[in-house]
Short mmCIF file of N, CA, C and O in Angstrom, two decimals:
data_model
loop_
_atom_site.label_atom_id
_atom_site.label_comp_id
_atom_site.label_asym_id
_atom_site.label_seq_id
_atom_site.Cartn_x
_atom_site.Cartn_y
_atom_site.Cartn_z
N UNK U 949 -219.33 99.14 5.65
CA UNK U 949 -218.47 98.38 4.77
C UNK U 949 -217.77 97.25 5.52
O UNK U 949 -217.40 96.25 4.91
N UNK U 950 -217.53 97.44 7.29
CA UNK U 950 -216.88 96.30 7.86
C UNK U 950 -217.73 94.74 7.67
O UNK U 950 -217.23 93.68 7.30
N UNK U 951 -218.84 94.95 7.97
CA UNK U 951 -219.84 94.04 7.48
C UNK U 951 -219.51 93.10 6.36
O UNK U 951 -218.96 92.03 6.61
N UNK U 952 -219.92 93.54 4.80
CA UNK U 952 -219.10 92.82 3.59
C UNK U 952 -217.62 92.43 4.29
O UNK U 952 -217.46 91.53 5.12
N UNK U 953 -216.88 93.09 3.92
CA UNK U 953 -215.72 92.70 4.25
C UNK U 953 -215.58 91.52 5.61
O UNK U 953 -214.68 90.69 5.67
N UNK U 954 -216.23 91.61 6.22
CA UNK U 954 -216.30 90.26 7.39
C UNK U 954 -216.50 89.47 6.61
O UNK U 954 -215.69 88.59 6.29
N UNK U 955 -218.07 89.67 5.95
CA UNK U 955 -218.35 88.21 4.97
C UNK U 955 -217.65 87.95 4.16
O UNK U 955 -217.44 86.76 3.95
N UNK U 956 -217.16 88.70 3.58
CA UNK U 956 -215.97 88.08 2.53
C UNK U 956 -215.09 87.17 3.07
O UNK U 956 -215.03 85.99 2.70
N UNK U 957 -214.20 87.82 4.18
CA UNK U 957 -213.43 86.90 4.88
C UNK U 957 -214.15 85.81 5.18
O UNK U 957 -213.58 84.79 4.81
N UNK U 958 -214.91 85.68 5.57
CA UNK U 958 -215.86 84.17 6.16
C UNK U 958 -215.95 83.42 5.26
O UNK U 958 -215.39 82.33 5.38
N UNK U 959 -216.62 83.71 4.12
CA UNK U 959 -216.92 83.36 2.76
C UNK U 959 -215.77 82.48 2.12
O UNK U 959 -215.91 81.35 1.66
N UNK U 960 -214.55 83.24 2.18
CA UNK U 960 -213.55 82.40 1.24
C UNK U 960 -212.46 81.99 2.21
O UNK U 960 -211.27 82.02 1.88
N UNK U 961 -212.95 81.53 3.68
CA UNK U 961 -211.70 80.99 4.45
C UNK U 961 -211.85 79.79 3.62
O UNK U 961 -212.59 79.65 2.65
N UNK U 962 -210.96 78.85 4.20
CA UNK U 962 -210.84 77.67 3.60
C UNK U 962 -211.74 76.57 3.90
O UNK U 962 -212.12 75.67 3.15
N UNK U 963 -212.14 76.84 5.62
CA UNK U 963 -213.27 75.85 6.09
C UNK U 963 -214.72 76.42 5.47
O UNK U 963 -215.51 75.49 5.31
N UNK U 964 -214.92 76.92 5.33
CA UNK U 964 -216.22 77.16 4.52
C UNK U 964 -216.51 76.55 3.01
O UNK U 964 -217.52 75.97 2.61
N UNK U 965 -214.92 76.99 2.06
CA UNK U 965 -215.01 76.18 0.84
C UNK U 965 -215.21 74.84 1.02
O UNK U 965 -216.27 74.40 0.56
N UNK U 966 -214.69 74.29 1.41
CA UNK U 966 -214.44 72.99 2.30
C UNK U 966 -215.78 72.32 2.64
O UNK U 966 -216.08 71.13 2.49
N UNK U 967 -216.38 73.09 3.04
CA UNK U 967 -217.63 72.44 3.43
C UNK U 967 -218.51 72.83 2.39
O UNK U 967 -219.67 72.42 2.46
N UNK U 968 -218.20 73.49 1.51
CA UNK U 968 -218.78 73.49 0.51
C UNK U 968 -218.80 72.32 -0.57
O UNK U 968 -219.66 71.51 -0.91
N UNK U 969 -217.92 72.49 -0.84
CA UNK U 969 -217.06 71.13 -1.53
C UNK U 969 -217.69 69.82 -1.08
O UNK U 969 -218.10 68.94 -1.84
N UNK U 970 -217.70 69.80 0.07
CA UNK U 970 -218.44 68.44 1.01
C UNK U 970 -219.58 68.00 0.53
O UNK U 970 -219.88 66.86 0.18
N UNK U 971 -220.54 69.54 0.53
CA UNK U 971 -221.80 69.15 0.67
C UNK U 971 -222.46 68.83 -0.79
O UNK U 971 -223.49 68.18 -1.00
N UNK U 972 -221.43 69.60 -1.91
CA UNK U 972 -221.76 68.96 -3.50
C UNK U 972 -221.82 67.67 -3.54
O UNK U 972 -222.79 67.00 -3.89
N UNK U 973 -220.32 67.13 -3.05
CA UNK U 973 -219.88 66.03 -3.40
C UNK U 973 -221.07 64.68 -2.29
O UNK U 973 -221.56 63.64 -2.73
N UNK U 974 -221.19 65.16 -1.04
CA UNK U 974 -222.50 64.61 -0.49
C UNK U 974 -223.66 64.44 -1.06
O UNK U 974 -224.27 63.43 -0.71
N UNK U 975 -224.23 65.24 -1.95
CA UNK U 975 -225.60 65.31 -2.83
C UNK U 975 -225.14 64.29 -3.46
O UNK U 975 -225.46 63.14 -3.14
N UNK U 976 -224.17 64.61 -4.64
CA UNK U 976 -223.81 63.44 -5.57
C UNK U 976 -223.81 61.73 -4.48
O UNK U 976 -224.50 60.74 -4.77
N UNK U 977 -223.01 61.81 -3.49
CA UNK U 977 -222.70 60.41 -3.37
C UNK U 977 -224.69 60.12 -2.97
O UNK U 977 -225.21 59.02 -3.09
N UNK U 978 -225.29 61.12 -2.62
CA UNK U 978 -226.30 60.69 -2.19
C UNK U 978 -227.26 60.10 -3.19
O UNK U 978 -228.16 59.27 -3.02
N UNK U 979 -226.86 60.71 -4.25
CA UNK U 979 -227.93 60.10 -5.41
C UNK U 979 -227.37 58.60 -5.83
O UNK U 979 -227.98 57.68 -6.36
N UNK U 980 -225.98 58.70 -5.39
CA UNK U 980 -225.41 57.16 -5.66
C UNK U 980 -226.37 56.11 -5.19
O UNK U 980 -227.15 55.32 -5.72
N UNK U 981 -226.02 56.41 -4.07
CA UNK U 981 -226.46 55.67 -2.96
C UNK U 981 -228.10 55.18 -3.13
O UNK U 981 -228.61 54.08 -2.88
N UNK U 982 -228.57 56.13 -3.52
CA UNK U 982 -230.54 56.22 -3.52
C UNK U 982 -230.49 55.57 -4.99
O UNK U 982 -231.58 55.54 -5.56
N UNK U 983 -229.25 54.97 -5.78
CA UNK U 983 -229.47 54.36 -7.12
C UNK U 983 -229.08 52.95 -6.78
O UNK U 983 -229.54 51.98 -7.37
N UNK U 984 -228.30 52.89 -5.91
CA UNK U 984 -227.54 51.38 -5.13
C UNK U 984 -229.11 50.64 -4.75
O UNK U 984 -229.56 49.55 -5.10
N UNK U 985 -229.64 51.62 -4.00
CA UNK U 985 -230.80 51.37 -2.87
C UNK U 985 -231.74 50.66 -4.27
O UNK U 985 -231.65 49.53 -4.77
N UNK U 986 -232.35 51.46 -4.50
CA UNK U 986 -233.56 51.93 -5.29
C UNK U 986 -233.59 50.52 -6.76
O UNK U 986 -234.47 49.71 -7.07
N UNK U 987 -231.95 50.85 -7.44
CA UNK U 987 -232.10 49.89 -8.39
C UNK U 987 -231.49 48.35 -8.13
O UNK U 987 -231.21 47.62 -9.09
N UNK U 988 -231.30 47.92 -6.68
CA UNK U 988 -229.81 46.88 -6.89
C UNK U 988 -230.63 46.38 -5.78
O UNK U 988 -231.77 46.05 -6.11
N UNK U 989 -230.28 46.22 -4.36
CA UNK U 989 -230.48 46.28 -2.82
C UNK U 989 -231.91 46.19 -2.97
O UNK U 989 -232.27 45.05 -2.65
N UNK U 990 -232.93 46.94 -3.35
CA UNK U 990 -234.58 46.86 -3.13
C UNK U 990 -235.13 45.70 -3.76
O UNK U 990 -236.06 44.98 -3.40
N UNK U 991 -234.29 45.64 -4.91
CA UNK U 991 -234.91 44.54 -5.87
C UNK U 991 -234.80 43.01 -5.37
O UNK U 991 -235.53 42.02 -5.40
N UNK U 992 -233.72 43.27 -4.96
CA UNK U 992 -232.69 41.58 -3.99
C UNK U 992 -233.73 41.14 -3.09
O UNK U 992 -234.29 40.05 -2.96
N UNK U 993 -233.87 42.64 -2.26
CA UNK U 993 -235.18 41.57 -1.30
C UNK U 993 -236.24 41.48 -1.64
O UNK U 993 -236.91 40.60 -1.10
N UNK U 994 -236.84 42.29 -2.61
CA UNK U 994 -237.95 42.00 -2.96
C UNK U 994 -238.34 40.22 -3.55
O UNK U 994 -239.25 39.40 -3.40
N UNK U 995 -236.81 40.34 -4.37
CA UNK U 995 -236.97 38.46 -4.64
C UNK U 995 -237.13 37.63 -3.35
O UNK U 995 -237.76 36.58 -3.46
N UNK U 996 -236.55 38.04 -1.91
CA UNK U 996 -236.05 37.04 -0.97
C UNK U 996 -237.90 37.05 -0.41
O UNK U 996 -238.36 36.14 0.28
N UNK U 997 -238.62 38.12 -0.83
CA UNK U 997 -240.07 38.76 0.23
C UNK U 997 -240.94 38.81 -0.63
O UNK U 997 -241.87 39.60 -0.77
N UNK U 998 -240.45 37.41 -1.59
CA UNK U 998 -241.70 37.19 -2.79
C UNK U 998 -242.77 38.17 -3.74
O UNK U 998 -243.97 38.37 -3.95
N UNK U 999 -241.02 38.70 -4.26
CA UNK U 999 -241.52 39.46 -5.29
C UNK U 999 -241.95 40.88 -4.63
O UNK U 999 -242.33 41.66 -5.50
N UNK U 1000 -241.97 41.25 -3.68
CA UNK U 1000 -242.92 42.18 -2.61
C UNK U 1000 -241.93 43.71 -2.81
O UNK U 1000 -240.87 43.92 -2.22
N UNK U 1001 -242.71 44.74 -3.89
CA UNK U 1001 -241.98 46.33 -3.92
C UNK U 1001 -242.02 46.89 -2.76
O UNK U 1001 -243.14 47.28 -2.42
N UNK U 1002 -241.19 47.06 -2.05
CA UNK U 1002 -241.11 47.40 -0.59
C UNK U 1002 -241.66 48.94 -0.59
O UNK U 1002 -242.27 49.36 0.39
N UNK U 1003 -241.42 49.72 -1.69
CA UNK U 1003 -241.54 51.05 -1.71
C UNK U 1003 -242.87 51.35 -1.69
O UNK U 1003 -243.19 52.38 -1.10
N UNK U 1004 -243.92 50.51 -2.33
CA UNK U 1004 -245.31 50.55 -2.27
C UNK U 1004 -246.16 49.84 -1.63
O UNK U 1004 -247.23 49.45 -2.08
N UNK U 1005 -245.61 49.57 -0.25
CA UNK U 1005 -246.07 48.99 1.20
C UNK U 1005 -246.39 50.28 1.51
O UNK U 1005 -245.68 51.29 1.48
N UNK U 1006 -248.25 50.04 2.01
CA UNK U 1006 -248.84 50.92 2.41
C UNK U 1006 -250.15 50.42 2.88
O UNK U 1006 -250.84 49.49 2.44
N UNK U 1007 -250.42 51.58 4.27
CA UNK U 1007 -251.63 51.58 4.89
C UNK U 1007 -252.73 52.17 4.40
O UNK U 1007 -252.61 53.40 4.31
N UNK U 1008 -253.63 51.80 4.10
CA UNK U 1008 -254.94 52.52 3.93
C UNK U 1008 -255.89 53.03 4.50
O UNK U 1008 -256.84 52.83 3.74
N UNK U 1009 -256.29 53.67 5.51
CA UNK U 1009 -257.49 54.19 6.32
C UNK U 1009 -258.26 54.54 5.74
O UNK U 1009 -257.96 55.34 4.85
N UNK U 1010 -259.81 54.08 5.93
CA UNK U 1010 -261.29 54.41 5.48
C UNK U 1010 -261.37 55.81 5.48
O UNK U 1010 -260.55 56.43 6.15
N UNK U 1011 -262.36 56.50 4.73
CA UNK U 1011 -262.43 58.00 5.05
C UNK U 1011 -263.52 57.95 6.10
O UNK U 1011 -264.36 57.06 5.96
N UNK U 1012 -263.63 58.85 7.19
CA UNK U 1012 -264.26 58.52 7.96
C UNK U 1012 -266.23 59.21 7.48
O UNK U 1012 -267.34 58.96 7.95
N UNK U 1013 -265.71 60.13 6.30
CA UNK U 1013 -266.93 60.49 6.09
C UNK U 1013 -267.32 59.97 4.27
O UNK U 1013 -266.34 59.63 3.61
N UNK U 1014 -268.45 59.96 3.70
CA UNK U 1014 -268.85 59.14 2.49
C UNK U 1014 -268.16 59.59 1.87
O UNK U 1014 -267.42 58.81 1.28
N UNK U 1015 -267.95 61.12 1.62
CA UNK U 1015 -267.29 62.04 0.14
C UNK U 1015 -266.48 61.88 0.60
O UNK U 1015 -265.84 61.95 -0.45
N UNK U 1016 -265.31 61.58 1.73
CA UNK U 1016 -263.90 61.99 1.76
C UNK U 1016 -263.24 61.05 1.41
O UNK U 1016 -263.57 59.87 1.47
N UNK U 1017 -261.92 61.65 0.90
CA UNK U 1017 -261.07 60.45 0.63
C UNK U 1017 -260.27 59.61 1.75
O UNK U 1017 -260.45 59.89 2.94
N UNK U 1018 -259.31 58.48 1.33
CA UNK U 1018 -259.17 57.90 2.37
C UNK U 1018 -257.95 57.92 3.26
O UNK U 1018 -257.34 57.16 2.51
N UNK U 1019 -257.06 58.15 4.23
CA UNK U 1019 -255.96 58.54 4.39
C UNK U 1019 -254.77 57.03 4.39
O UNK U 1019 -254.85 55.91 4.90
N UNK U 1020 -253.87 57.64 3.66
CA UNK U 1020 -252.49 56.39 2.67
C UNK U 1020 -251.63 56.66 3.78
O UNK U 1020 -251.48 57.88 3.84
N UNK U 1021 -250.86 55.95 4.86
CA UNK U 1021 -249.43 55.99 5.27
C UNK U 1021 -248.89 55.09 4.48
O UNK U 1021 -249.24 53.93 4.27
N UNK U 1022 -248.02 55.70 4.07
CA UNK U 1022 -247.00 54.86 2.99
C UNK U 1022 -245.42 54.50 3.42
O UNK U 1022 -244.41 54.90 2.86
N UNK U 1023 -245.52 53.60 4.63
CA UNK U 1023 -244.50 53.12 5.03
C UNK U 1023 -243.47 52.40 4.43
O UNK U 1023 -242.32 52.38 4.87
N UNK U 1024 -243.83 51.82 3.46
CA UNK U 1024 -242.84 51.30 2.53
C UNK U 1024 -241.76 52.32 2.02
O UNK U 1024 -240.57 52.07 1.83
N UNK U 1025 -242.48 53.66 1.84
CA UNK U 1025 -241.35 54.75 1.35
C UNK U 1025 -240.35 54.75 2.58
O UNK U 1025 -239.14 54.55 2.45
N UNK U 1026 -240.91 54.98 3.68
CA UNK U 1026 -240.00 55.47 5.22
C UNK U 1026 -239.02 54.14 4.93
O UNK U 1026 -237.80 54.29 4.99
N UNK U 1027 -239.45 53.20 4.71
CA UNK U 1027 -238.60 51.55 5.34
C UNK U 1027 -237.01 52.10 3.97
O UNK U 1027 -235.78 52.10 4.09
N UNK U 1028 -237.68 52.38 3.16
CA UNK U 1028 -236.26 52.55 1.47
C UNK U 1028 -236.08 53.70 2.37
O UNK U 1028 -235.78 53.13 3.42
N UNK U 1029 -236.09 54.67 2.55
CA UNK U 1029 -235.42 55.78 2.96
C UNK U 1029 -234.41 55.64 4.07
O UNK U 1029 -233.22 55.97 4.16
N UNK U 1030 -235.13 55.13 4.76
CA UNK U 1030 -234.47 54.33 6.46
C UNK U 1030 -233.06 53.33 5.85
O UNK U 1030 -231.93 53.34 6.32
N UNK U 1031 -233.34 52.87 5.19
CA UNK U 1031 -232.49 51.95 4.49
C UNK U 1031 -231.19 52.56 3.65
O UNK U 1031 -230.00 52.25 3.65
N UNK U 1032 -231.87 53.49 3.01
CA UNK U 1032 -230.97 54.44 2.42
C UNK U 1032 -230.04 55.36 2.98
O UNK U 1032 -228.88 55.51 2.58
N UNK U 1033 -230.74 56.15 4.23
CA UNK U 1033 -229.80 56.33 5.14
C UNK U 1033 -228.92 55.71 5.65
O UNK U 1033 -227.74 56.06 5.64
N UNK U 1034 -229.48 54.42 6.33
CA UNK U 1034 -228.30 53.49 7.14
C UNK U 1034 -227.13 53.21 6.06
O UNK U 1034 -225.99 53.16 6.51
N UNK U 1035 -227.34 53.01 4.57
CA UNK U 1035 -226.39 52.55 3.80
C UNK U 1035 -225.33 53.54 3.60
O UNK U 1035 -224.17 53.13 3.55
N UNK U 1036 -225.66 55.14 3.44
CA UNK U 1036 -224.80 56.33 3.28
C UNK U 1036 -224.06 56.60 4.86
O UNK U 1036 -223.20 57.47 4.92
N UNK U 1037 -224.37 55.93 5.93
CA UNK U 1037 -224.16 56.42 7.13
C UNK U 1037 -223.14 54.95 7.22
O UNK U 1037 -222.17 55.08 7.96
N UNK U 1038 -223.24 54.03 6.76
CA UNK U 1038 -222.09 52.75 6.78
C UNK U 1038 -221.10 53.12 5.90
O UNK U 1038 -220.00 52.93 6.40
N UNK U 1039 -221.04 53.76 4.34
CA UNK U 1039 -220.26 54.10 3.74
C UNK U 1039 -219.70 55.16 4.03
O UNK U 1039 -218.53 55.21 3.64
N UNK U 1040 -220.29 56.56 4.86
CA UNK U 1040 -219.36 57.15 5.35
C UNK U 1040 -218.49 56.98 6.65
O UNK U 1040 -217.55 57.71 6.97
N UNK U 1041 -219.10 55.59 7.56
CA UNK U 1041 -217.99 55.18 8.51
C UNK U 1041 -216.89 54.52 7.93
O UNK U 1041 -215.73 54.76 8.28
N UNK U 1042 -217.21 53.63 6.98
CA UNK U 1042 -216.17 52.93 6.35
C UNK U 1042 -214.88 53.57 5.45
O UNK U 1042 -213.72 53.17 5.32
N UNK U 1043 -215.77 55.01 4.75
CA UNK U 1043 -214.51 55.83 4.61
C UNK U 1043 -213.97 56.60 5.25
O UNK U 1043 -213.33 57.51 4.71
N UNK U 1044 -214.09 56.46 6.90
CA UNK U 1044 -213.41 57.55 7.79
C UNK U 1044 -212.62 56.55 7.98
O UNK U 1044 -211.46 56.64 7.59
N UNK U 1045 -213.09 55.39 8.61
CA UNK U 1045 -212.08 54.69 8.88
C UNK U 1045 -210.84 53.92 8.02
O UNK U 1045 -209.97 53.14 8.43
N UNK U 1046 -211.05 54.33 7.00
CA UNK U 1046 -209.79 54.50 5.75
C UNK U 1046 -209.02 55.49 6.28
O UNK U 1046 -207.97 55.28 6.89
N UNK U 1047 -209.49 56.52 6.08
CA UNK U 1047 -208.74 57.73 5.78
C UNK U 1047 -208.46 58.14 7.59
O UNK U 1047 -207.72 59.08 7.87
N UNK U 1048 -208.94 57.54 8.36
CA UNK U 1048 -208.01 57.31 9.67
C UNK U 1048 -206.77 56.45 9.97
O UNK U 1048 -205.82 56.68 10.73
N UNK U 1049 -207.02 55.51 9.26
CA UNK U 1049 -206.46 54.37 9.09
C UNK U 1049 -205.07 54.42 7.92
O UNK U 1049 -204.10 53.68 7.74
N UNK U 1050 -205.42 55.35 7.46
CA UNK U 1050 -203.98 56.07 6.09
C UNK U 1050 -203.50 57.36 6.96
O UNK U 1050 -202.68 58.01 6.31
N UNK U 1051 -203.72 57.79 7.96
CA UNK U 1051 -203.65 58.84 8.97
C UNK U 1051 -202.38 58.31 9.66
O UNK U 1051 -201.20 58.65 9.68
N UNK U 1052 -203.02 57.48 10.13
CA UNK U 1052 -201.98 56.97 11.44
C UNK U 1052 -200.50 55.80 10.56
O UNK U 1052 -199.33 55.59 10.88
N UNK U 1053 -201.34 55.34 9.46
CA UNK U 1053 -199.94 54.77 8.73
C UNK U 1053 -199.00 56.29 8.64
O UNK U 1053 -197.94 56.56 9.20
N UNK U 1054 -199.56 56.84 8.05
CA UNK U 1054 -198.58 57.68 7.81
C UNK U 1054 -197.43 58.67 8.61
O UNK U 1054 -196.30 59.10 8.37
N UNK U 1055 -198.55 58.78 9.80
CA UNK U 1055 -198.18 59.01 11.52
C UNK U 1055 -196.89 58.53 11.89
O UNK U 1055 -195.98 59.19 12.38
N UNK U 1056 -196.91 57.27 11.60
CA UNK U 1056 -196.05 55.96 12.09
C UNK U 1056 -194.88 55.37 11.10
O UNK U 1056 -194.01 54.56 11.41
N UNK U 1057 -195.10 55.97 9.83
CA UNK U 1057 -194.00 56.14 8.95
C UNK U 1057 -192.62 56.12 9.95
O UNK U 1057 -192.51 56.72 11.02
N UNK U 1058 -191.64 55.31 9.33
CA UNK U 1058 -190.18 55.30 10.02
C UNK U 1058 -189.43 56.72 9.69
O UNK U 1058 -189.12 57.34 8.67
N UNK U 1059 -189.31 56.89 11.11
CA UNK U 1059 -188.55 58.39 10.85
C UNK U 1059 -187.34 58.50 10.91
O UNK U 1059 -187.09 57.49 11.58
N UNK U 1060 -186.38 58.98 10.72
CA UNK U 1060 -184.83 59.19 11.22
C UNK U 1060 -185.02 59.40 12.60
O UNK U 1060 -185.96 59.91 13.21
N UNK U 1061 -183.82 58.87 13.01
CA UNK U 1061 -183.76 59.16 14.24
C UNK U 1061 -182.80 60.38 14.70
O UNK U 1061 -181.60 60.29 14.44
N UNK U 1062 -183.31 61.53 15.40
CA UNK U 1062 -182.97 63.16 15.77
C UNK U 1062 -181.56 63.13 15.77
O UNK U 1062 -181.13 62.17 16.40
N UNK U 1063 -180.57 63.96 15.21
CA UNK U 1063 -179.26 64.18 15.60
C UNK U 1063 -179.14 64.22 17.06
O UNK U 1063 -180.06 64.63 17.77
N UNK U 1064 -177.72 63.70 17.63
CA UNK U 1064 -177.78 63.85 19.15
C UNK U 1064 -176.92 65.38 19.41
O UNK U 1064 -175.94 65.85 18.83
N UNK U 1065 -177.76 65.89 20.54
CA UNK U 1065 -177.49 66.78 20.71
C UNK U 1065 -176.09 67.11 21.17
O UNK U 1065 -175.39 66.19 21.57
N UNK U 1066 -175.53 68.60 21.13
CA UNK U 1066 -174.02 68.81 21.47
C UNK U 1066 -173.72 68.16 23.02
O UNK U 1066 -172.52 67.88 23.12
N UNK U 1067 -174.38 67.89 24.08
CA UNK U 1067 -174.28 67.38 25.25
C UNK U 1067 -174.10 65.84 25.30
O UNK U 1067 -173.42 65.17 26.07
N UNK U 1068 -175.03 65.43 24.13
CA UNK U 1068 -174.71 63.48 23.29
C UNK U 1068 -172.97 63.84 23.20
O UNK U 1068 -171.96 63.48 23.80
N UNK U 1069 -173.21 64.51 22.37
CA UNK U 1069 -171.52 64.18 21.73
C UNK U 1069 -170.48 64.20 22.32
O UNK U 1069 -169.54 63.46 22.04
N UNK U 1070 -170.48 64.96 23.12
CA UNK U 1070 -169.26 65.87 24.32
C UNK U 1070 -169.51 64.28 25.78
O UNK U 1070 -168.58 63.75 26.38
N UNK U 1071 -170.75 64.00 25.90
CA UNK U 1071 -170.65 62.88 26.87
C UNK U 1071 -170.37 61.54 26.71
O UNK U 1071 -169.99 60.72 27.55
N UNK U 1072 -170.72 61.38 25.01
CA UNK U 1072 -169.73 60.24 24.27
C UNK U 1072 -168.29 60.15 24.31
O UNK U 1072 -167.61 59.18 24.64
N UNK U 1073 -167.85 61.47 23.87
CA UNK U 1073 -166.65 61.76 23.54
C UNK U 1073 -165.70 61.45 25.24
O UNK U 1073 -164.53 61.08 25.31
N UNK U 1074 -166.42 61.67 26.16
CA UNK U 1074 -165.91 62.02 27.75
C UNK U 1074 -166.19 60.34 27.96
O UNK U 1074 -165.69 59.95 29.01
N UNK U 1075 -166.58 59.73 27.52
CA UNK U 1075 -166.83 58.40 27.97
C UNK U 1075 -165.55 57.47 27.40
O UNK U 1075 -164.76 56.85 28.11
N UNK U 1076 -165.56 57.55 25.68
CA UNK U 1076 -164.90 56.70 25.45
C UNK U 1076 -163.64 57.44 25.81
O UNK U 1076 -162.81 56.54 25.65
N UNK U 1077 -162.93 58.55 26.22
CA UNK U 1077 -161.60 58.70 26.19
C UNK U 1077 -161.56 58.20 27.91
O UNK U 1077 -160.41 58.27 28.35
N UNK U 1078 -162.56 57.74 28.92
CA UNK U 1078 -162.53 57.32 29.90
C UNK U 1078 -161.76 55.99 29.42
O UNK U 1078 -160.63 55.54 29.61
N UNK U 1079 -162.89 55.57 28.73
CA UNK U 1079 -162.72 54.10 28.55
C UNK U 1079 -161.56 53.61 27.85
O UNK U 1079 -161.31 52.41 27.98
N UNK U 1080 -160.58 54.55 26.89
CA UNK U 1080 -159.33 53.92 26.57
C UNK U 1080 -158.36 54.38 27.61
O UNK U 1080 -157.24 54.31 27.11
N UNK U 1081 -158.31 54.79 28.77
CA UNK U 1081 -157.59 55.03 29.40
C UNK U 1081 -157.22 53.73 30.51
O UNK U 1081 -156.34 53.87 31.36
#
């Protein structure tokens, strides 16, 4: 029974939900992203690369024998994917560095400044009754 009960604990610490949470919300931004790519960004250069579907850039190799078929590398997919990555890997630097950047504002927020301690007060107090004397 220690077993379950470990996993349980593991299961519902908070860093686990957490990364749970992450990795939904990661899928989702990922399909964003592969809709940014795919419908917006692919199309742009395709105008700048004359009209050219980048996604269906591909190699063809002969079959080397009569009946066989012929072997397709389909690099155009790798180049959108490659692309797609780099774009989710810029948007998640750009939101760290927000949310680092709202970190340290907040870090740096004006604070009060600490009561002085009973040794402040007593060496104030010993000063100025110096000083009206």
């Amino acid at each position: 029974m220690s077993f379950i009960k470990e996993f349980k604990d593991f299961a519902v610490r908070g860093n686990v939900m957490d990364m749970a949470v992450g990795v939904i919300i990661g899928g989702a931004f990922g399909k964003i992203v592969s809709s940014l790519v795919n419908d917006i960004i692919m199309p742009l250069i395709g105008i700048f690369t004359g009209r050219i579907d980048i996604s269906s850039l591909a190699l063809t190799i002969p079959a080397s024998k009569p009946d066989g078929s012929p072997v397709i590398i389909k690099y155009g997919v790798f180049l959108q994917t490659t692309l797609d990555f780099i774009i989710i890997v810029l948007c998640i630097f750009i939101m760290i560095k927000i949310i680092n950047k709202l970190k340290k504002e907040k870090a740096e927020a004006p604070k009060e400044p600490p009561a002085p301690s009973k040794e402040e007060i007593l060496l104030t107090e010993i000063r100025d009754i110096l000083k009206n004397k």
